[in-house]
Amino acid sequence: MSEQGMSVTMRVGAERRPFRIPGGWIGVLPFLIVLVFLFLIPVATLLKSAFGDGAFTLEHFVRAVEVPVYRSVLLTTLTISGTVALLAVVMSYPLAYLMATSRDTTRNILLVVVLLPFWTSSLVRTTAWIILLQSNGVLNQMLMGSGLTDAPIAFVYNLSGVLIGMTHVLMPFVVLPLYASFRALDVSTVRAAESLGAGPVTTFRRIILPLTAPGVVAGAMIVFMNAVGFYITPALMGGPGQTMIAQMIANNITRELNWGFAAALAIILLAVALGLFALFQRIFGLERLISGSGGKSAEPFGTDHRRSPGGWVSVALGLLVAAFLIAPILIVFPMSLGSSSFLTFPPESYSFQWYENFFTASKWMNALTRSLQVAGITVAVSLLIGTAAAVGLTRIDRRWRGLIEAVFILPMIVPVIILSIGLYYLLVPAGLVGTIWGLALGHIVLASPYVFITVRASLASFDRNLELAAQGLGASWLTMFRRVMLPCIMPGVVGGAIFAFITSFDDVVLALFLTNVRSRTLPKLMYEGVAHEIDPTIIAASGLIIIVTVLVLAANLLISRKKP
């Protein structure tokens, strides 16, 4: 064939060959598009206003530095976050040790004690703590009844209330990786130290602490990253002296209408959060978030490990920490059954009137219906794009994976208050604020990363040879996915769906900005009630949420036990 004929043939072939996007990118692109339009653009637009609407200026940042109250708020935020991280670490050690050295039945009970608060609405837990710690609450009644105090102690609406509430919410992030680190310890190392005369303190300081440090540091950094952007717990359990930067940002939007200064504070908060995330990624990598921590040792900690006197002290402390985690949840049910309009524990008489009020009052049922509708949309969309992204990421070039994973994780790192204000700024002109779809869009951004992480973890144990064998036998990729891959990763998909549902159903911050009086969700309605005066119906709603959480947790545990 002549050169001219060959060139014509090549040109015709090129014209007929359609443009094809590599398979991996087809799965990744929907999630990326969602993040670009519903996360990156709203956040960037908000942050841009910090530098002035017209001419470039740094006056908002100068004000944040020069005005003492704003410096104080930033210092308070960092101090509270650091203290909460430290308390979470100190309290997690005895509980993690108890979990690692207990028999299977006891260990499973303790895991439920840790996981139930972890999955339960943070608003429910905060409400329970307010009831426990208020001047006529359970703790003060116990102290005065035992004669230890003559007058109520102020445990709430001050620093102690904020530290207790935030530590309770965030401590599972330390307990779980620390427990994995304990299980990865080789007990023979501890026995060798004890045989050489090392006491409990020396063994802990020279053996246990260094070997469990990576898991502890990782958990503490996750706690700190979450704590710097906390809004609900400090707003409900703290006083003016515990105002954190997220509250100051919201105040400048809702009361002062100063978008530029709120954006400047948001940039400061975002810089702290992203700096910590970059440090976390550099030290540990995203794999710790995706696949967890821990490993296997020759002879892990177990029930055959002899407990020293110090070990028995740790057991006692571990039981106290377990009681700390579960107590707020356990008191909700008895108090929700009380017949009095004044919340007391234990109730003097019992009645279902507050549950009846919940199911008969239109405002509560409308809020519940709206929350379920938004959660349903959120689960459906986030499952689709999160699962597709996790599968697609395994099929693209490795050089892109780290960057894409970091982008997918960003909504979990950036404080929710920043996303809320950014989406409000974006959705108001579109007329979506106050609608179910507007709130659902925000929840999709929050929930999809959890689906991505859980499915990605399941894919890590999927045998690619099964995929190749199915396709080698003539199955299309979709058939292979439906018949082979999906059943294998189903526990991760179900776990992602549960996380997505809880993320949406539990949200308060986005709902505060993206809903109005007619479109309130159940958490927002509960938040408004707690912020003013606790209606016993709120406790009944909390009890129902806990029941749903227990059922969902039980279903997830049953599914996770099934081996693909």
CSV table of C-alpha atoms in Angstrom, one decimal, residues 116 120 124 127-128 131-132 138 326-339 343-347 349-355 536 538-551:
chain,number,residue,atom,x,y,z
A,116,LEU,CA,-23.1,2.9,70.6
A,120,THR,CA,-25.6,7.9,68.5
A,124,VAL,CA,-28.7,13.4,71.8
A,127,THR,CA,-28.7,16.9,75.6
A,128,ALA,CA,-28.2,13.9,78.0
A,131,ILE,CA,-29.6,16.9,82.0
A,132,LEU,CA,-27.0,14.9,84.0
A,138,VAL,CA,-28.5,13.5,88.4
A,326,ILE,CA,-22.7,4.8,78.3
A,327,ALA,CA,-24.3,6.7,81.2
A,328,PRO,CA,-25.8,9.6,79.2
A,329,ILE,CA,-27.5,7.1,76.8
A,330,LEU,CA,-28.8,4.9,79.6
A,331,ILE,CA,-30.5,7.7,81.5
A,332,VAL,CA,-32.4,8.9,78.4
A,333,PHE,CA,-35.0,6.1,78.4
A,334,PRO,CA,-36.1,6.3,82.1
A,335,MET,CA,-36.3,10.1,81.9
A,336,SER,CA,-38.3,10.0,78.7
A,337,LEU,CA,-40.9,7.8,80.5
A,338,GLY,CA,-41.4,10.3,83.3
A,339,SER,CA,-44.8,11.8,83.7
A,343,LEU,CA,-36.8,16.3,84.2
A,344,THR,CA,-35.7,14.2,87.1
A,345,PHE,CA,-33.9,10.9,87.5
A,346,PRO,CA,-35.2,8.5,88.5
A,347,PRO,CA,-38.8,9.7,87.6
A,349,SER,CA,-44.0,8.2,88.1
A,350,TYR,CA,-44.0,6.8,84.5
A,351,SER,CA,-46.0,7.6,81.5
A,352,PHE,CA,-45.8,7.5,77.7
A,353,GLN,CA,-47.3,11.0,77.4
A,354,TRP,CA,-44.1,12.5,75.9
A,355,TYR,CA,-43.9,9.8,73.2
A,536,PRO,CA,-39.5,16.5,77.8
A,538,ILE,CA,-37.0,16.3,73.2
A,539,ILE,CA,-36.0,13.4,75.5
A,540,ALA,CA,-38.7,11.2,74.0
A,541,ALA,CA,-37.3,12.1,70.5
A,542,SER,CA,-33.8,11.3,71.8
A,543,GLY,CA,-35.0,7.9,73.1
A,544,LEU,CA,-36.4,7.1,69.7
A,545,ILE,CA,-33.2,8.1,68.0
A,546,ILE,CA,-31.2,5.8,70.3
A,547,ILE,CA,-33.6,2.9,69.5
A,548,VAL,CA,-33.0,3.4,65.8
A,549,THR,CA,-29.3,3.6,66.4
A,550,VAL,CA,-29.2,0.4,68.4
A,551,LEU,CA,-31.2,-1.4,65.6
